[in-house]
PDB file of C-alpha atoms and ligand atoms in Angstrom:
ATOM      1  CA  MET E   1     -19.141  35.035 -41.594  1.00 92.00           C
ATOM      2  CA  PRO E   2     -16.295  36.461 -39.729  1.00 97.00           C
ATOM      3  CA  GLU E   3     -14.060  39.233 -41.677  1.00 97.00           C
ATOM      4  CA  LEU E   4     -10.275  39.489 -41.614  1.00 98.00           C
ATOM      5  CA  GLN E   5      -9.717  43.304 -41.887  1.00 98.00           C
ATOM      6  CA  ARG E   6      -6.583  45.472 -41.939  1.00 98.00           C
ATOM      7  CA  LEU E   7      -5.982  47.312 -38.440  1.00 98.00           C
ATOM      8  CA  ARG E   8      -7.603  50.671 -38.453  1.00 98.00           C
ATOM      9  CA  ALA E   9      -7.871  53.602 -36.121  1.00 98.00           C
ATOM     10  CA  ASP E  10     -11.564  52.883 -35.528  1.00 98.00           C
ATOM     11  CA  HIS E  11     -10.795  49.472 -34.405  1.00 98.00           C
ATOM     12  CA  ALA E  12      -9.561  50.808 -30.985  1.00 98.00           C
ATOM     13  CA  PRO E  13     -12.348  50.361 -28.595  1.00 98.00           C
ATOM     14  CA  ALA E  14     -13.360  47.055 -29.806  1.00 98.00           C
ATOM     15  CA  LEU E  15      -9.402  46.012 -29.563  1.00 98.00           C
ATOM     16  CA  LEU E  16      -9.122  47.181 -26.191  1.00 98.00           C
ATOM     17  CA  ALA E  17     -12.540  45.281 -25.208  1.00 98.00           C
ATOM     18  CA  PHE E  18     -10.982  42.167 -26.899  1.00 98.00           C
ATOM     19  CA  GLU E  19      -7.791  42.464 -24.982  1.00 98.00           C
ATOM     20  CA  ARG E  20      -9.332  43.137 -21.537  1.00 98.00           C
ATOM     21  CA  GLU E  21     -12.097  40.425 -21.800  1.00 98.00           C
ATOM     22  CA  ASN E  22      -9.640  37.914 -22.600  1.00 98.00           C
ATOM     23  CA  ARG E  23      -6.419  38.842 -20.486  1.00 98.00           C
ATOM     24  CA  ALA E  24      -6.832  36.206 -18.301  1.00 98.00           C
ATOM     25  CA  TRP E  25      -7.287  33.451 -21.004  1.00 98.00           C
ATOM     26  CA  PHE E  26      -4.125  34.719 -22.763  1.00 97.00           C
ATOM     27  CA  ALA E  27      -1.763  34.781 -19.871  1.00 95.00           C
ATOM     28  CA  ARG E  28      -2.603  30.997 -19.660  1.00 93.00           C
ATOM     29  CA  THR E  29      -0.336  30.485 -22.589  1.00 93.00           C
ATOM     30  CA  ILE E  30       1.425  33.609 -23.666  1.00 93.00           C
ATOM     31  CA  SER E  31       3.095  36.612 -21.843  1.00 92.00           C
ATOM     32  CA  ASP E  32       0.552  38.719 -20.204  1.00 95.00           C
ATOM     33  CA  ARG E  33       0.884  42.534 -21.614  1.00 95.00           C
ATOM     34  CA  GLY E  34       0.993  44.027 -18.154  1.00 97.00           C
ATOM     35  CA  ASP E  35      -0.933  47.047 -16.897  1.00 98.00           C
ATOM     36  CA  ALA E  36       0.796  49.668 -18.788  1.00 97.00           C
ATOM     37  CA  TYR E  37      -0.438  48.108 -22.085  1.00 97.00           C
ATOM     38  CA  PHE E  38      -4.022  48.874 -21.063  1.00 98.00           C
ATOM     39  CA  ALA E  39      -3.293  52.235 -19.378  1.00 97.00           C
ATOM     40  CA  ASP E  40      -1.369  53.592 -22.794  1.00 97.00           C
ATOM     41  CA  PHE E  41      -3.755  51.821 -25.226  1.00 98.00           C
ATOM     42  CA  PRO E  42      -4.676  54.860 -27.335  1.00 98.00           C
ATOM     43  CA  ALA E  43      -1.083  55.848 -27.753  1.00 98.00           C
ATOM     44  CA  ARG E  44      -0.137  52.454 -28.348  1.00 98.00           C
ATOM     45  CA  HIS E  45      -2.804  51.918 -30.980  1.00 98.00           C
ATOM     46  CA  GLN E  46      -1.716  54.833 -32.765  1.00 98.00           C
ATOM     47  CA  ALA E  47       1.876  53.645 -32.867  1.00 98.00           C
ATOM     48  CA  LEU E  48       0.742  50.254 -34.592  1.00 98.00           C
ATOM     49  CA  LEU E  49      -0.723  52.134 -37.163  1.00 98.00           C
ATOM     50  CA  THR E  50       2.332  54.187 -37.699  1.00 98.00           C
ATOM     51  CA  TYR E  51       4.473  51.170 -37.966  1.00 98.00           C
ATOM     52  CA  GLN E  52       1.901  49.655 -40.352  1.00 97.00           C
ATOM     53  CA  ASP E  53       1.950  52.978 -42.748  1.00 97.00           C
ATOM     54  CA  GLU E  54       5.844  52.489 -42.573  1.00 96.00           C
ATOM     55  CA  GLY E  55       5.578  48.944 -43.666  1.00 95.00           C
ATOM     56  CA  THR E  56       7.472  47.326 -40.715  1.00 97.00           C
ATOM     57  CA  ASP E  57       4.435  45.358 -39.650  1.00 98.00           C
ATOM     58  CA  HIS E  58       0.978  44.578 -40.893  1.00 98.00           C
ATOM     59  CA  PHE E  59      -1.808  44.060 -38.254  1.00 98.00           C
ATOM     60  CA  HIS E  60      -5.001  42.335 -38.630  1.00 98.00           C
ATOM     61  CA  VAL E  61      -8.284  41.740 -36.589  1.00 98.00           C
ATOM     62  CA  LEU E  62     -10.828  38.975 -36.962  1.00 98.00           C
ATOM     63  CA  VAL E  63     -14.241  40.850 -36.928  1.00 98.00           C
ATOM     64  CA  ALA E  64     -17.379  39.029 -36.089  1.00 98.00           C
ATOM     65  CA  ASP E  65     -20.724  38.968 -37.789  1.00 98.00           C
ATOM     66  CA  ASP E  66     -21.924  41.918 -36.017  1.00 98.00           C
ATOM     67  CA  ALA E  67     -19.494  43.973 -37.721  1.00 97.00           C
ATOM     68  CA  THR E  68     -17.859  45.407 -34.471  1.00 97.00           C
ATOM     69  CA  THR E  69     -16.725  42.792 -32.075  1.00 98.00           C
ATOM     70  CA  ILE E  70     -13.170  41.523 -32.563  1.00 98.00           C
ATOM     71  CA  LEU E  71     -12.580  37.688 -32.239  1.00 98.00           C
ATOM     72  CA  GLY E  72      -8.956  37.626 -33.006  1.00 98.00           C
ATOM     73  CA  ARG E  73      -5.729  39.212 -34.148  1.00 98.00           C
ATOM     74  CA  PHE E  74      -3.394  38.087 -36.778  1.00 98.00           C
ATOM     75  CA  ASN E  75      -0.220  40.062 -37.084  1.00 98.00           C
ATOM     76  CA  LEU E  76       2.923  40.100 -39.348  1.00 98.00           C
ATOM     77  CA  LEU E  77       5.538  41.533 -37.271  1.00 98.00           C
ATOM     78  CA  ASP E  78       9.206  42.910 -37.695  1.00 98.00           C
ATOM     79  CA  ILE E  79       9.381  42.733 -41.406  1.00 98.00           C
ATOM     80  CA  THR E  80      12.957  42.533 -42.887  1.00 97.00           C
ATOM     81  CA  ASP E  81      14.048  41.286 -46.013  1.00 97.00           C
ATOM     82  CA  GLY E  82      10.670  39.860 -47.154  1.00 97.00           C
ATOM     83  CA  GLN E  83      10.645  37.790 -43.951  1.00 98.00           C
ATOM     84  CA  ALA E  84       8.244  38.328 -40.979  1.00 98.00           C
ATOM     85  CA  GLU E  85       6.777  36.611 -37.768  1.00 98.00           C
ATOM     86  CA  LEU E  86       3.479  35.747 -37.568  1.00 98.00           C
ATOM     87  CA  GLY E  87       1.588  36.181 -34.028  1.00 98.00           C
ATOM     88  CA  PHE E  88      -1.971  35.226 -33.455  1.00 98.00           C
ATOM     89  CA  ARG E  89      -4.511  35.118 -30.490  1.00 98.00           C
ATOM     90  CA  MET E  90      -8.405  34.304 -30.262  1.00 98.00           C
ATOM     91  CA  ALA E  91     -11.119  35.376 -28.089  1.00 98.00           C
ATOM     92  CA  GLU E  92     -11.794  32.364 -25.747  1.00 98.00           C
ATOM     93  CA  SER E  93     -15.156  32.524 -26.765  1.00 98.00           C
ATOM     94  CA  ALA E  94     -14.305  31.980 -30.283  1.00 98.00           C
ATOM     95  CA  THR E  95     -11.818  28.918 -30.053  1.00 98.00           C
ATOM     96  CA  GLY E  96     -12.571  25.540 -31.217  1.00 97.00           C
ATOM     97  CA  ARG E  97     -14.230  26.509 -34.478  1.00 97.00           C
ATOM     98  CA  GLY E  98     -11.682  26.602 -36.679  1.00 98.00           C
ATOM     99  CA  LEU E  99     -11.400  30.146 -37.146  1.00 98.00           C
ATOM    100  CA  ALA E 100      -7.660  30.486 -35.993  1.00 98.00           C
ATOM    101  CA  THR E 101      -6.546  28.166 -38.948  1.00 98.00           C
ATOM    102  CA  GLU E 102      -8.939  29.871 -41.593  1.00 98.00           C
ATOM    103  CA  ALA E 103      -7.774  33.410 -40.337  1.00 98.00           C
ATOM    104  CA  ALA E 104      -4.019  32.336 -40.440  1.00 98.00           C
ATOM    105  CA  GLN E 105      -4.291  30.839 -43.792  1.00 98.00           C
ATOM    106  CA  ALA E 106      -5.838  34.089 -45.015  1.00 98.00           C
ATOM    107  CA  VAL E 107      -2.775  36.419 -43.473  1.00 98.00           C
ATOM    108  CA  CYS E 108      -0.453  33.955 -45.067  1.00 98.00           C
ATOM    109  CA  HIS E 109      -2.181  34.406 -48.495  1.00 97.00           C
ATOM    110  CA  LEU E 110      -2.027  38.198 -47.952  1.00 97.00           C
ATOM    111  CA  ALA E 111       1.613  37.972 -47.006  1.00 98.00           C
ATOM    112  CA  ALA E 112       2.381  36.190 -50.222  1.00 97.00           C
ATOM    113  CA  THR E 113       0.307  38.371 -52.244  1.00 97.00           C
ATOM    114  CA  ASP E 114      -0.591  41.992 -51.064  1.00 96.00           C
ATOM    115  CA  TYR E 115       2.546  42.148 -49.009  1.00 97.00           C
ATOM    116  CA  ALA E 116       5.008  40.192 -51.381  1.00 97.00           C
ATOM    117  CA  LEU E 117       6.708  38.452 -48.345  1.00 98.00           C
ATOM    118  CA  THR E 118       8.842  35.485 -49.106  1.00 97.00           C
ATOM    119  CA  SER E 119       8.630  33.573 -45.796  1.00 98.00           C
ATOM    120  CA  LEU E 120       7.129  33.665 -42.383  1.00 98.00           C
ATOM    121  CA  ARG E 121       8.362  32.629 -39.091  1.00 98.00           C
ATOM    122  CA  ALA E 122       6.381  31.674 -35.721  1.00 98.00           C
ATOM    123  CA  GLN E 123       6.990  30.163 -32.431  1.00 97.00           C
ATOM    124  CA  ALA E 124       4.869  28.752 -29.639  1.00 96.00           C
ATOM    125  CA  ASN E 125       5.304  27.275 -26.413  1.00 96.00           C
ATOM    126  CA  LEU E 126       5.969  23.307 -26.371  1.00 96.00           C
ATOM    127  CA  ASP E 127       2.618  22.851 -24.607  1.00 95.00           C
ATOM    128  CA  ASN E 128       0.333  25.178 -26.592  1.00 96.00           C
ATOM    129  CA  LEU E 129      -0.905  22.380 -28.608  1.00 97.00           C
ATOM    130  CA  ALA E 130      -3.870  24.448 -30.150  1.00 98.00           C
ATOM    131  CA  SER E 131      -1.040  26.781 -31.431  1.00 98.00           C
ATOM    132  CA  HIS E 132       1.054  24.063 -32.996  1.00 98.00           C
ATOM    133  CA  ALA E 133      -2.052  22.514 -34.684  1.00 98.00           C
ATOM    134  CA  VAL E 134      -2.931  25.876 -36.304  1.00 98.00           C
ATOM    135  CA  LEU E 135       0.794  26.322 -37.593  1.00 98.00           C
ATOM    136  CA  THR E 136       1.033  22.842 -38.798  1.00 98.00           C
ATOM    137  CA  ARG E 137      -2.457  22.992 -40.642  1.00 98.00           C
ATOM    138  CA  VAL E 138      -1.602  26.132 -42.743  1.00 98.00           C
ATOM    139  CA  GLY E 139       1.804  24.825 -43.582  1.00 98.00           C
ATOM    140  CA  PHE E 140       4.511  25.752 -41.092  1.00 98.00           C
ATOM    141  CA  THR E 141       7.440  23.230 -40.523  1.00 98.00           C
ATOM    142  CA  VAL E 142       9.232  23.118 -37.430  1.00 98.00           C
ATOM    143  CA  THR E 143      12.886  24.362 -37.466  1.00 98.00           C
ATOM    144  CA  GLY E 144      13.931  23.742 -34.079  1.00 97.00           C
ATOM    145  CA  GLU E 145      13.401  24.423 -30.181  1.00 95.00           C
ATOM    146  CA  THR E 146      14.071  27.927 -28.381  1.00 94.00           C
ATOM    147  CA  VAL E 147      13.581  29.534 -24.990  1.00 93.00           C
ATOM    148  CA  LEU E 148      10.603  32.079 -25.555  1.00 91.00           C
ATOM    149  CA  ARG E 149      10.438  35.553 -24.167  1.00 84.00           C
ATOM    150  CA  ASN E 150       8.490  34.267 -21.306  1.00 82.00           C
ATOM    151  CA  GLY E 151      11.248  32.089 -20.253  1.00 88.00           C
ATOM    152  CA  ARG E 152       9.355  28.797 -21.451  1.00 89.00           C
ATOM    153  CA  ALA E 153      10.592  26.108 -23.910  1.00 95.00           C
ATOM    154  CA  GLY E 154       9.263  26.771 -27.369  1.00 96.00           C
ATOM    155  CA  ARG E 155       9.044  25.509 -30.917  1.00 97.00           C
ATOM    156  CA  ARG E 156      10.311  27.601 -34.000  1.00 98.00           C
ATOM    157  CA  TYR E 157       8.498  27.385 -37.405  1.00 98.00           C
ATOM    158  CA  VAL E 158       8.777  28.364 -40.864  1.00 98.00           C
ATOM    159  CA  LYS E 159       6.756  28.893 -43.800  1.00 98.00           C
ATOM    160  CA  GLU E 160       8.047  29.722 -47.252  1.00 98.00           C
ATOM    161  CA  LEU E 161       5.892  31.692 -49.419  1.00 97.00           C
ATOM    162  CA  LYS E 162       5.183  31.789 -53.040  1.00 86.00           C
ATOM    163  CA  GLY E 163       3.798  34.964 -54.589  1.00 74.00           C
ATOM    164  CA  GLY E 164       0.405  34.730 -56.537  1.00 65.00           C
ATOM    165  CA  ALA E 165      -2.854  36.740 -57.299  1.00 62.00           C
ATOM    166  CA  THR E 166      -3.218  39.966 -55.272  1.00 66.00           C
ATOM    167  CA  GLY E 167      -5.599  39.465 -52.349  1.00 60.00           C
ATOM    168  CA  THR E 168      -7.805  42.219 -50.546  1.00 61.00           C
ATOM    169  CA  ALA E 169      -5.725  43.506 -47.816  1.00 67.00           C
ATOM    170  CA  GLY E 170      -8.698  45.675 -46.680  1.00 75.00           C
ATOM    171  CA  ALA E 171     -11.071  43.044 -45.580  1.00 79.00           C
ATOM    172  CA  THR E 172     -11.172  39.514 -46.444  1.00 78.00           C
ATOM    173  CA  GLY E 173     -14.015  37.032 -45.560  1.00 79.00           C
ATOM    174  CA  LEU E 174     -13.221  33.636 -44.053  1.00 80.00           C
TER     175      LEU E 174
HETATM  176  C1  COA M   1      -4.057  29.051 -30.248  1.00 73.12           C
HETATM  177  C2  COA M   1      -5.520  29.617 -30.685  1.00 73.12           C
HETATM  178  C3  COA M   1      -5.197  30.679 -31.671  1.00 73.12           C
HETATM  179  C4  COA M   1      -6.301  28.551 -31.427  1.00 73.12           C
HETATM  180  O1  COA M   1      -7.518  29.122 -31.779  1.00 73.12           O
HETATM  181  P1  COA M   1      -8.703  28.417 -32.397  1.00 73.12           P
HETATM  182  O2  COA M   1      -9.758  29.009 -33.182  1.00 73.12           O
HETATM  183  O3  COA M   1      -9.373  27.436 -31.261  1.00 73.12           O
HETATM  184  O4  COA M   1      -8.272  27.303 -33.361  1.00 73.12           O
HETATM  185  P2  COA M   1      -8.651  26.153 -34.571  1.00 73.12           P
HETATM  186  O5  COA M   1      -9.937  25.898 -33.815  1.00 73.12           O
HETATM  187  O6  COA M   1      -8.613  26.742 -35.890  1.00 73.12           O
HETATM  188  O7  COA M   1      -7.647  25.068 -34.290  1.00 73.12           O
HETATM  189  C5  COA M   1      -7.245  24.700 -33.081  1.00 73.12           C
HETATM  190  C6  COA M   1      -7.048  23.115 -33.358  1.00 73.12           C
HETATM  191  O8  COA M   1      -6.142  22.786 -32.189  1.00 73.12           O
HETATM  192  C7  COA M   1      -6.799  21.755 -31.283  1.00 73.12           C
HETATM  193  N1  COA M   1      -6.570  21.863 -29.969  1.00 73.12           N
HETATM  194  C8  COA M   1      -6.929  22.903 -29.148  1.00 73.12           C
HETATM  195  N2  COA M   1      -6.805  22.554 -27.920  1.00 73.12           N
HETATM  196  C9  COA M   1      -5.983  21.377 -27.965  1.00 73.12           C
HETATM  197  C10 COA M   1      -5.345  20.708 -26.908  1.00 73.12           C
HETATM  198  N3  COA M   1      -5.439  20.952 -25.594  1.00 73.12           N
HETATM  199  N4  COA M   1      -4.801  19.412 -27.289  1.00 73.12           N
HETATM  200  C11 COA M   1      -4.889  19.158 -28.818  1.00 73.12           C
HETATM  201  N5  COA M   1      -5.192  19.874 -29.705  1.00 73.12           N
HETATM  202  C12 COA M   1      -6.021  20.890 -29.082  1.00 73.12           C
HETATM  203  C13 COA M   1      -8.262  21.867 -31.755  1.00 73.12           C
HETATM  204  O9  COA M   1      -9.046  20.681 -31.599  1.00 73.12           O
HETATM  205  C14 COA M   1      -8.290  22.253 -33.332  1.00 73.12           C
HETATM  206  O10 COA M   1      -8.194  21.347 -33.958  1.00 73.12           O
HETATM  207  P3  COA M   1      -9.240  20.348 -34.633  1.00 73.12           P
HETATM  208  O11 COA M   1      -9.776  21.444 -35.538  1.00 73.12           O
HETATM  209  O12 COA M   1      -8.412  19.268 -35.390  1.00 73.12           O
HETATM  210  O13 COA M   1     -10.118  19.950 -33.450  1.00 73.12           O
HETATM  211  C15 COA M   1      -6.336  29.909 -29.347  1.00 73.12           C
HETATM  212  O14 COA M   1      -6.366  28.616 -28.678  1.00 73.12           O
HETATM  213  C16 COA M   1      -5.714  31.103 -28.763  1.00 73.12           C
HETATM  214  O15 COA M   1      -5.797  32.303 -28.888  1.00 73.12           O
HETATM  215  N6  COA M   1      -4.691  30.772 -27.496  1.00 73.12           N
HETATM  216  C17 COA M   1      -4.366  31.961 -26.900  1.00 73.12           C
HETATM  217  C18 COA M   1      -3.265  32.697 -27.416  1.00 73.12           C
HETATM  218  C19 COA M   1      -2.412  32.026 -27.862  1.00 73.12           C
HETATM  219  O16 COA M   1      -1.947  30.708 -27.438  1.00 73.12           O
HETATM  220  N7  COA M   1      -1.853  32.300 -29.258  1.00 73.12           N
HETATM  221  C20 COA M   1      -0.626  31.534 -29.992  1.00 73.12           C
HETATM  222  C21 COA M   1       0.638  31.722 -29.543  1.00 73.12           C
HETATM  223  S1  COA M   1       1.840  31.093 -30.466  1.00 73.12           S
END
């Protein structure tokens, strides 16, 4: 069973492999990260861990049964006043199995419990039907339309969170 894990330093090699192997797949629907992202990966990974320690972001990876391969990323970004932006991406080879829906649900639970957030925002290209399906399934509702950073038309979503029992931010089985 894949496991959702809070981002750690030792995830770096598998995360870089995940981003490299799926670069063309991601670029079909979301902005390409650019060559500099791959060249500067170690420093960037360290920066993410610093943001996480400071509490401005919470990063998670979905790890396969082999305990090494990264299947997806599920991140809570730009935390301000109890609100954060949810962003996610799955390896092409792992799509179509309901894993993004399950992992997004697990991250929403962590957000409401361990991270004590009160609401999440998300956005997706209008034509990203898989993303709309995931967001709707985990309880996001549409708040309007927008122009995304990639210049494409997008839809904005919000999900209000209710606090509850503490989760397990270190590792969560799906
Ligand atoms: C969006 C993404 C995370 C979905 O991952 P996934 O693991 O396949 O998602 P799930 O299997 O949990 O659910 C996807 C749902 O969308 C549906 N779907 C997928 N492609 C679709 C399409 N072209 N039209 C309609 N529905 C579609 C699937 O059928 C599934 O619904 P179902 O279970 O009722 O059949 C993945 O495609 C991805 O990473 N894409 C590239 C990056 C990206 O778009 N990230 C999101 C940015 S907002």
